[in-house]
mmCIF file of C-alpha atoms in Angstrom:
data_model
loop_
_atom_site.group_PDB
_atom_site.id
_atom_site.type_symbol
_atom_site.label_atom_id
_atom_site.label_comp_id
_atom_site.label_asym_id
_atom_site.label_seq_id
_atom_site.Cartn_x
_atom_site.Cartn_y
_atom_site.Cartn_z
ATOM 1 C CA UNK A 1 -8.068 25.097 3.990
ATOM 2 C CA UNK A 2 -11.337 23.168 3.923
ATOM 3 C CA UNK A 3 -10.848 19.401 4.148
ATOM 4 C CA UNK A 4 -11.598 17.779 0.814
ATOM 5 C CA UNK A 5 -13.651 14.619 0.635
ATOM 6 C CA UNK A 6 -11.095 12.401 -1.068
ATOM 7 C CA UNK A 7 -7.560 13.519 -0.456
ATOM 8 C CA UNK A 8 -4.308 12.384 1.111
ATOM 9 C CA UNK A 9 -2.811 15.043 3.356
ATOM 10 C CA UNK A 10 0.957 15.429 3.418
ATOM 11 C CA UNK A 11 1.956 16.024 7.017
ATOM 12 C CA UNK A 12 5.210 17.205 8.540
ATOM 13 C CA UNK A 13 8.139 16.442 6.209
ATOM 14 C CA UNK A 14 11.310 16.037 8.256
ATOM 15 C CA UNK A 15 14.299 17.713 6.618
ATOM 16 C CA UNK A 16 16.881 15.381 8.173
ATOM 17 C CA UNK A 17 15.056 12.202 7.086
ATOM 18 C CA UNK A 18 14.663 13.495 3.541
ATOM 19 C CA UNK A 19 18.324 14.471 3.411
ATOM 20 C CA UNK A 20 19.183 10.915 4.469
ATOM 21 C CA UNK A 21 16.983 9.540 1.692
ATOM 22 C CA UNK A 22 18.501 11.832 -0.936
ATOM 23 C CA UNK A 23 22.142 11.314 0.081
ATOM 24 C CA UNK A 24 24.229 9.362 -2.454
ATOM 25 C CA UNK A 25 25.176 5.861 -1.374
ATOM 26 C CA UNK A 26 26.632 2.719 -2.972
ATOM 27 C CA UNK A 27 24.091 0.734 -4.987
ATOM 28 C CA UNK A 28 23.342 -2.599 -3.340
ATOM 29 C CA UNK A 29 21.478 -5.557 -4.789
ATOM 30 C CA UNK A 30 18.788 -5.869 -2.138
ATOM 31 C CA UNK A 31 17.735 -9.504 -1.748
ATOM 32 C CA UNK A 32 14.242 -10.100 -0.415
ATOM 33 C CA UNK A 33 11.274 -12.440 -0.586
ATOM 34 C CA UNK A 34 7.640 -11.369 -0.985
ATOM 35 C CA UNK A 35 5.231 -12.785 1.580
ATOM 36 C CA UNK A 36 1.654 -12.483 2.860
ATOM 37 C CA UNK A 37 0.433 -13.511 6.290
ATOM 38 C CA UNK A 38 -2.747 -15.527 6.747
ATOM 39 C CA UNK A 39 -4.407 -12.185 7.584
ATOM 40 C CA UNK A 40 -3.418 -10.881 4.107
ATOM 41 C CA UNK A 41 -0.741 -8.498 5.431
ATOM 42 C CA UNK A 42 2.086 -8.015 2.942
ATOM 43 C CA UNK A 43 5.741 -8.007 3.992
ATOM 44 C CA UNK A 44 9.202 -8.346 2.517
ATOM 45 C CA UNK A 45 11.582 -10.795 4.127
ATOM 46 C CA UNK A 46 15.113 -9.350 4.015
ATOM 47 C CA UNK A 47 18.388 -11.213 4.333
ATOM 48 C CA UNK A 48 19.603 -8.812 7.045
ATOM 49 C CA UNK A 49 17.650 -7.252 9.926
ATOM 50 C CA UNK A 50 16.832 -3.598 10.410
ATOM 51 C CA UNK A 51 16.312 -2.078 13.859
ATOM 52 C CA UNK A 52 13.444 -0.003 15.266
ATOM 53 C CA UNK A 53 14.228 2.037 18.406
ATOM 54 C CA UNK A 54 11.717 2.762 21.141
ATOM 55 C CA UNK A 55 9.000 5.115 19.890
ATOM 56 C CA UNK A 56 6.349 7.056 21.840
ATOM 57 C CA UNK A 57 2.920 5.455 21.430
ATOM 58 C CA UNK A 58 0.633 8.371 22.259
ATOM 59 C CA UNK A 59 0.115 11.317 19.944
ATOM 60 C CA UNK A 60 -2.595 13.965 19.730
ATOM 61 C CA UNK A 61 -3.903 13.675 16.164
ATOM 62 C CA UNK A 62 -4.539 17.417 16.171
ATOM 63 C CA UNK A 63 -0.783 18.005 16.381
ATOM 64 C CA UNK A 64 0.702 17.934 12.876
ATOM 65 C CA UNK A 65 4.314 18.044 14.126
ATOM 66 C CA UNK A 66 5.676 14.969 15.949
ATOM 67 C CA UNK A 67 7.608 15.011 19.219
ATOM 68 C CA UNK A 68 11.390 15.323 19.065
ATOM 69 C CA UNK A 69 12.000 11.862 20.602
ATOM 70 C CA UNK A 70 9.673 10.287 18.024
ATOM 71 C CA UNK A 71 11.424 12.020 15.156
ATOM 72 C CA UNK A 72 14.850 11.016 16.439
ATOM 73 C CA UNK A 73 13.672 7.399 16.517
ATOM 74 C CA UNK A 74 12.350 7.574 12.951
ATOM 75 C CA UNK A 75 15.651 9.009 11.768
ATOM 76 C CA UNK A 76 17.523 6.118 13.394
ATOM 77 C CA UNK A 77 15.144 3.590 11.839
ATOM 78 C CA UNK A 78 15.467 5.135 8.364
ATOM 79 C CA UNK A 79 19.249 4.965 8.654
ATOM 80 C CA UNK A 80 19.014 1.312 9.635
ATOM 81 C CA UNK A 81 16.722 0.518 6.679
ATOM 82 C CA UNK A 82 18.913 2.362 4.198
ATOM 83 C CA UNK A 83 21.808 0.160 5.292
ATOM 84 C CA UNK A 84 20.005 -3.069 4.377
ATOM 85 C CA UNK A 85 17.516 -1.972 1.682
ATOM 86 C CA UNK A 86 18.626 1.373 0.186
ATOM 87 C CA UNK A 87 16.897 0.804 -3.141
ATOM 88 C CA UNK A 88 13.426 0.868 -1.579
ATOM 89 C CA UNK A 89 13.654 4.415 -0.248
ATOM 90 C CA UNK A 90 16.343 6.367 -2.084
ATOM 91 C CA UNK A 91 14.009 8.176 -4.509
ATOM 92 C CA UNK A 92 11.120 8.724 -2.067
ATOM 93 C CA UNK A 93 10.075 11.600 0.216
ATOM 94 C CA UNK A 94 9.058 11.078 3.848
ATOM 95 C CA UNK A 95 6.117 12.644 5.668
ATOM 96 C CA UNK A 96 4.489 12.173 9.074
ATOM 97 C CA UNK A 97 0.880 10.983 9.391
ATOM 98 C CA UNK A 98 -0.473 12.159 12.800
ATOM 99 C CA UNK A 99 -3.283 9.597 12.586
ATOM 100 C CA UNK A 100 -0.957 6.557 12.349
ATOM 101 C CA UNK A 101 2.313 7.259 14.106
ATOM 102 C CA UNK A 102 3.630 3.717 13.658
ATOM 103 C CA UNK A 103 3.210 3.893 9.880
ATOM 104 C CA UNK A 104 5.783 6.304 8.452
ATOM 105 C CA UNK A 105 4.833 7.400 4.927
ATOM 106 C CA UNK A 106 6.941 7.798 1.800
ATOM 107 C CA UNK A 107 5.842 8.986 -1.597
ATOM 108 C CA UNK A 108 6.812 9.838 -5.158
ATOM 109 C CA UNK A 109 4.783 11.670 -7.768
ATOM 110 C CA UNK A 110 4.556 10.401 -11.366
ATOM 111 C CA UNK A 111 2.967 11.801 -14.495
ATOM 112 C CA UNK A 112 1.728 10.239 -17.728
ATOM 113 C CA UNK A 113 0.565 12.908 -20.164
ATOM 114 C CA UNK A 114 -1.840 15.125 -18.231
ATOM 115 C CA UNK A 115 -2.535 12.487 -15.563
ATOM 116 C CA UNK A 116 -0.810 12.383 -12.163
ATOM 117 C CA UNK A 117 -0.192 9.283 -10.055
ATOM 118 C CA UNK A 118 0.952 8.971 -6.475
ATOM 119 C CA UNK A 119 3.136 6.122 -5.296
ATOM 120 C CA UNK A 120 2.447 5.816 -1.556
ATOM 121 C CA UNK A 121 4.462 3.520 0.700
ATOM 122 C CA UNK A 122 3.337 3.040 4.306
ATOM 123 C CA UNK A 123 5.685 0.955 6.459
ATOM 124 C CA UNK A 124 4.198 -0.688 9.562
ATOM 125 C CA UNK A 125 6.542 -0.491 12.561
ATOM 126 C CA UNK A 126 4.230 -2.353 14.948
ATOM 127 C CA UNK A 127 6.046 -4.786 17.214
ATOM 128 C CA UNK A 128 5.156 -8.416 16.461
ATOM 129 C CA UNK A 129 6.544 -10.532 19.361
ATOM 130 C CA UNK A 130 6.827 -13.813 17.431
ATOM 131 C CA UNK A 131 8.622 -12.236 14.469
ATOM 132 C CA UNK A 132 11.189 -9.897 16.024
ATOM 133 C CA UNK A 133 14.097 -9.904 18.472
ATOM 134 C CA UNK A 134 13.528 -7.604 21.446
ATOM 135 C CA UNK A 135 16.383 -5.177 22.062
ATOM 136 C CA UNK A 136 14.675 -3.247 24.849
ATOM 137 C CA UNK A 137 11.306 -3.862 26.469
ATOM 138 C CA UNK A 138 8.463 -1.436 25.867
ATOM 139 C CA UNK A 139 6.009 0.159 28.274
ATOM 140 C CA UNK A 140 2.569 1.745 28.279
ATOM 141 C CA UNK A 141 4.072 4.863 26.740
ATOM 142 C CA UNK A 142 6.748 3.501 24.425
ATOM 143 C CA UNK A 143 7.039 0.634 21.978
ATOM 144 C CA UNK A 144 9.691 -2.020 22.391
ATOM 145 C CA UNK A 145 12.974 -1.583 20.549
ATOM 146 C CA UNK A 146 13.466 -4.541 18.222
ATOM 147 C CA UNK A 147 15.198 -5.917 15.160
ATOM 148 C CA UNK A 148 13.480 -7.821 12.380
ATOM 149 C CA UNK A 149 14.001 -9.091 8.858
ATOM 150 C CA UNK A 150 10.291 -8.613 8.057
ATOM 151 C CA UNK A 151 9.319 -5.256 6.586
ATOM 152 C CA UNK A 152 5.522 -4.890 6.620
ATOM 153 C CA UNK A 153 4.146 -2.373 4.147
ATOM 154 C CA UNK A 154 1.259 -1.038 2.091
ATOM 155 C CA UNK A 155 2.554 -0.152 -1.363
ATOM 156 C CA UNK A 156 0.155 1.438 -3.877
ATOM 157 C CA UNK A 157 -0.189 3.559 -6.972
ATOM 158 C CA UNK A 158 -3.121 5.982 -6.657
ATOM 159 C CA UNK A 159 -4.543 8.125 -9.501
ATOM 160 C CA UNK A 160 -4.859 11.847 -8.756
ATOM 161 C CA UNK A 161 -6.827 14.786 -10.076
ATOM 162 C CA UNK A 162 -4.476 17.425 -8.664
ATOM 163 C CA UNK A 163 -1.620 18.199 -6.300
ATOM 164 C CA UNK A 164 -2.123 21.097 -3.865
ATOM 165 C CA UNK A 165 0.802 23.124 -2.572
ATOM 166 C CA UNK A 166 1.524 26.187 -0.441
ATOM 167 C CA UNK A 167 4.721 28.230 -0.609
ATOM 168 C CA UNK A 168 6.281 25.628 -2.858
ATOM 169 C CA UNK A 169 5.532 22.687 -0.519
ATOM 170 C CA UNK A 170 3.121 19.869 -1.306
ATOM 171 C CA UNK A 171 0.286 19.793 1.231
ATOM 172 C CA UNK A 172 -2.262 17.443 -0.313
ATOM 173 C CA UNK A 173 -2.891 14.910 -3.063
ATOM 174 C CA UNK A 174 -6.460 14.982 -4.380
ATOM 175 C CA UNK A 175 -7.481 11.460 -5.356
ATOM 176 C CA UNK A 176 -9.215 10.865 -8.682
ATOM 177 C CA UNK A 177 -12.434 9.293 -7.435
ATOM 178 C CA UNK A 178 -13.623 6.718 -9.970
ATOM 179 C CA UNK A 179 -15.890 4.704 -7.643
ATOM 180 C CA UNK A 180 -19.039 6.533 -6.527
ATOM 181 C CA UNK A 181 -20.177 4.564 -3.480
ATOM 182 C CA UNK A 182 -19.051 1.230 -2.039
ATOM 183 C CA UNK A 183 -21.460 1.044 0.915
ATOM 184 C CA UNK A 184 -24.317 -1.342 0.088
ATOM 185 C CA UNK A 185 -26.097 -1.981 3.390
ATOM 186 C CA UNK A 186 -25.949 -3.365 6.929
ATOM 187 C CA UNK A 187 -26.149 -6.752 8.545
ATOM 188 C CA UNK A 188 -26.856 -7.922 12.093
ATOM 189 C CA UNK A 189 -29.012 -6.453 14.846
ATOM 190 C CA UNK A 190 -28.548 -4.103 17.793
ATOM 191 C CA UNK A 191 -24.943 -3.847 18.926
ATOM 192 C CA UNK A 192 -23.926 -6.404 16.288
ATOM 193 C CA UNK A 193 -24.914 -4.240 13.323
ATOM 194 C CA UNK A 194 -22.051 -3.764 10.885
ATOM 195 C CA UNK A 195 -21.769 -2.141 7.517
ATOM 196 C CA UNK A 196 -21.353 -3.988 4.250
ATOM 197 C CA UNK A 197 -19.047 -2.516 1.625
ATOM 198 C CA UNK A 198 -18.265 -3.841 -1.835
ATOM 199 C CA UNK A 199 -14.580 -2.789 -1.829
ATOM 200 C CA UNK A 200 -13.362 -6.391 -1.555
ATOM 201 C CA UNK A 201 -15.686 -7.554 -4.333
ATOM 202 C CA UNK A 202 -14.576 -4.694 -6.576
ATOM 203 C CA UNK A 203 -10.924 -5.611 -5.926
ATOM 204 C CA UNK A 204 -11.639 -9.193 -7.018
ATOM 205 C CA UNK A 205 -13.470 -7.939 -10.121
ATOM 206 C CA UNK A 206 -10.664 -5.560 -11.122
ATOM 207 C CA UNK A 207 -7.860 -8.030 -10.453
ATOM 208 C CA UNK A 208 -9.435 -11.002 -12.204
ATOM 209 C CA UNK A 209 -9.936 -8.873 -15.303
ATOM 210 C CA UNK A 210 -6.203 -8.405 -15.679
ATOM 211 C CA UNK A 211 -5.033 -11.828 -14.534
ATOM 212 C CA UNK A 212 -4.758 -14.617 -17.129
ATOM 213 C CA UNK A 213 -7.820 -16.877 -17.106
ATOM 214 C CA UNK A 214 -7.539 -19.564 -14.439
ATOM 215 C CA UNK A 215 -4.703 -17.750 -12.612
ATOM 216 C CA UNK A 216 -5.142 -17.830 -8.828
ATOM 217 C CA UNK A 217 -3.428 -15.057 -6.917
ATOM 218 C CA UNK A 218 -5.028 -14.942 -3.437
ATOM 219 C CA UNK A 219 -4.160 -13.077 -1.242
ATOM 220 C CA UNK A 220 -2.524 -10.823 -3.836
ATOM 221 C CA UNK A 221 -4.833 -8.480 -5.759
ATOM 222 C CA UNK A 222 -2.881 -6.438 -8.352
ATOM 223 C CA UNK A 223 -5.764 -3.960 -8.757
ATOM 224 C CA UNK A 224 -7.741 -2.837 -5.721
ATOM 225 C CA UNK A 225 -10.578 -0.547 -4.714
ATOM 226 C CA UNK A 226 -9.035 1.931 -2.265
ATOM 227 C CA UNK A 227 -9.638 5.636 -1.642
ATOM 228 C CA UNK A 228 -12.817 5.246 -3.759
ATOM 229 C CA UNK A 229 -10.794 4.609 -6.883
ATOM 230 C CA UNK A 230 -8.888 1.980 -8.846
ATOM 231 C CA UNK A 231 -5.410 1.518 -7.357
ATOM 232 C CA UNK A 232 -2.517 -0.802 -8.149
ATOM 233 C CA UNK A 233 -0.709 -2.854 -5.500
ATOM 234 C CA UNK A 234 3.072 -2.844 -5.941
ATOM 235 C CA UNK A 235 4.859 -5.881 -4.498
ATOM 236 C CA UNK A 236 8.267 -4.827 -5.778
ATOM 237 C CA UNK A 237 9.014 -1.346 -4.354
ATOM 238 C CA UNK A 238 12.153 -0.773 -6.440
ATOM 239 C CA UNK A 239 12.086 2.351 -8.595
ATOM 240 C CA UNK A 240 12.510 0.552 -11.918
ATOM 241 C CA UNK A 241 9.668 -1.864 -11.163
ATOM 242 C CA UNK A 242 7.357 1.009 -10.249
ATOM 243 C CA UNK A 243 8.060 2.836 -13.501
ATOM 244 C CA UNK A 244 7.475 -0.334 -15.518
ATOM 245 C CA UNK A 245 4.114 -1.140 -13.896
ATOM 246 C CA UNK A 246 2.524 2.326 -13.792
ATOM 247 C CA UNK A 247 1.507 2.378 -17.506
ATOM 248 C CA UNK A 248 -0.637 -0.715 -16.869
ATOM 249 C CA UNK A 249 -2.672 1.168 -14.272
ATOM 250 C CA UNK A 250 -3.017 4.071 -16.688
ATOM 251 C CA UNK A 251 -4.395 1.786 -19.410
ATOM 252 C CA UNK A 252 -6.628 -0.107 -16.965
ATOM 253 C CA UNK A 253 -8.241 3.164 -15.875
ATOM 254 C CA UNK A 254 -8.934 4.059 -19.494
ATOM 255 C CA UNK A 255 -10.750 0.758 -19.928
ATOM 256 C CA UNK A 256 -12.675 0.688 -16.627
ATOM 257 C CA UNK A 257 -13.683 4.274 -15.837
ATOM 258 C CA UNK A 258 -16.438 4.388 -18.513
ATOM 259 C CA UNK A 259 -17.778 1.075 -17.146
ATOM 260 C CA UNK A 260 -17.450 1.800 -13.419
ATOM 261 C CA UNK A 261 -21.094 2.574 -12.706
ATOM 262 C CA UNK A 262 -22.235 -0.602 -14.489
ATOM 263 C CA UNK A 263 -19.665 -2.657 -12.536
ATOM 264 C CA UNK A 264 -20.943 -1.286 -9.224
ATOM 265 C CA UNK A 265 -24.524 -2.018 -10.190
ATOM 266 C CA UNK A 266 -23.562 -5.599 -11.054
ATOM 267 C CA UNK A 267 -22.068 -6.123 -7.571
ATOM 268 C CA UNK A 268 -24.718 -4.404 -5.460
ATOM 269 C CA UNK A 269 -26.813 -7.498 -4.886
ATOM 270 C CA UNK A 270 -24.443 -10.412 -5.618
ATOM 271 C CA UNK A 271 -20.916 -11.417 -4.704
ATOM 272 C CA UNK A 272 -18.264 -11.391 -7.387
ATOM 273 C CA UNK A 273 -18.234 -14.383 -9.706
ATOM 274 C CA UNK A 274 -16.351 -14.808 -12.955
ATOM 275 C CA UNK A 275 -19.611 -15.887 -14.601
ATOM 276 C CA UNK A 276 -21.166 -12.447 -14.101
ATOM 277 C CA UNK A 277 -22.271 -11.167 -17.540
ATOM 278 C CA UNK A 278 -20.594 -7.778 -16.990
ATOM 279 C CA UNK A 279 -17.321 -9.444 -16.052
ATOM 280 C CA UNK A 280 -17.430 -11.715 -19.094
ATOM 281 C CA UNK A 281 -18.188 -8.726 -21.331
ATOM 282 C CA UNK A 282 -15.215 -6.722 -20.054
ATOM 283 C CA UNK A 283 -12.852 -9.697 -19.923
ATOM 284 C CA UNK A 284 -13.323 -10.136 -23.659
ATOM 285 C CA UNK A 285 -12.225 -6.507 -24.192
ATOM 286 C CA UNK A 286 -8.974 -6.668 -22.191
ATOM 287 C CA UNK A 287 -5.959 -6.663 -24.536
ATOM 288 C CA UNK A 288 -3.586 -9.590 -24.080
ATOM 289 C CA UNK A 289 -0.772 -7.101 -23.436
ATOM 290 C CA UNK A 290 -2.388 -5.992 -20.165
ATOM 291 C CA UNK A 291 -2.205 -9.537 -18.763
ATOM 292 C CA UNK A 292 1.548 -9.962 -19.178
ATOM 293 C CA UNK A 293 2.886 -8.459 -15.901
ATOM 294 C CA UNK A 294 1.010 -11.049 -13.827
ATOM 295 C CA UNK A 295 1.189 -14.075 -16.122
ATOM 296 C CA UNK A 296 4.112 -15.509 -14.131
ATOM 297 C CA UNK A 297 2.733 -14.827 -10.654
ATOM 298 C CA UNK A 298 2.789 -17.915 -8.444
ATOM 299 C CA UNK A 299 1.395 -18.139 -4.905
ATOM 300 C CA UNK A 300 2.510 -20.962 -2.619
ATOM 301 C CA UNK A 301 1.112 -21.558 0.866
ATOM 302 C CA UNK A 302 3.451 -22.775 3.617
ATOM 303 C CA UNK A 303 3.784 -22.936 7.406
ATOM 304 C CA UNK A 304 6.294 -20.576 8.996
ATOM 305 C CA UNK A 305 8.482 -21.372 11.990
ATOM 306 C CA UNK A 306 5.547 -20.751 14.323
ATOM 307 C CA UNK A 307 3.294 -23.166 12.398
ATOM 308 C CA UNK A 308 1.261 -20.263 11.040
ATOM 309 C CA UNK A 309 0.060 -20.237 7.453
ATOM 310 C CA UNK A 310 1.720 -17.766 5.096
ATOM 311 C CA UNK A 311 1.921 -17.232 1.344
ATOM 312 C CA UNK A 312 5.058 -16.849 -0.798
ATOM 313 C CA UNK A 313 4.728 -14.761 -3.969
ATOM 314 C CA UNK A 314 6.960 -15.465 -6.954
ATOM 315 C CA UNK A 315 7.131 -13.595 -10.268
#
């Protein structure tokens, strides 16, 4: 099949992992704290550690099926996570991304009327020496085995135009592209030339629209520009929280899609500012109801045990 411009491919779906996820288990009240690093990476801090076994580092991206030793390690890790945080994964489906072997993917498909939405959870299993306990040293070919209470993740709702399948199996999610072009130029000279994109500015624009006036949420942006569309960041991966928040993305899209081209034009030559006329115009149109989920968000900066700055998120 020809590669589509804006899609998320569903790679190898391991039967054993998905049977583990679907197996009935006692319901546990998973206790966790929401955190961001100074580099804006999001993680959950659990009360009990999970373990990650040694995993092979190298993988040919052209190979859609992972090696047996890799898959055995992922199965062990999933079992460890289900023991300490079963509610995060129990209703999700796993698939392998050959481009990012240390980021196992989980998803669930939702529908509101005729519109489809993808919940995509990517968990980062990279070894962070100052945040984990080494169980077995790594090498040039394998990661270290470790335990940690920090679960790093990317957790997003993504609007779709369609879901492609073959022989009854999902093979691709086609993203509903609502942003036409986020590249706006280059800066620097020679080897130091780098591109300039407006994704970050669009994320600020979207998020500030739906945050109460004066509310500061950095580094948390509830609405982001990703995959060339308007996405929603989910800080609480529990199933009930996802279902409760999705309608807000649906309504936000209805408000912003007709205005998207004008928003991009407003940000092509200037950085985001709440005094932008287009922002002020749209802010006045946002119903009070759409501000409620984030009215109680509180961000507190602190120093962790390694004297590094981090951010605690409270709802």
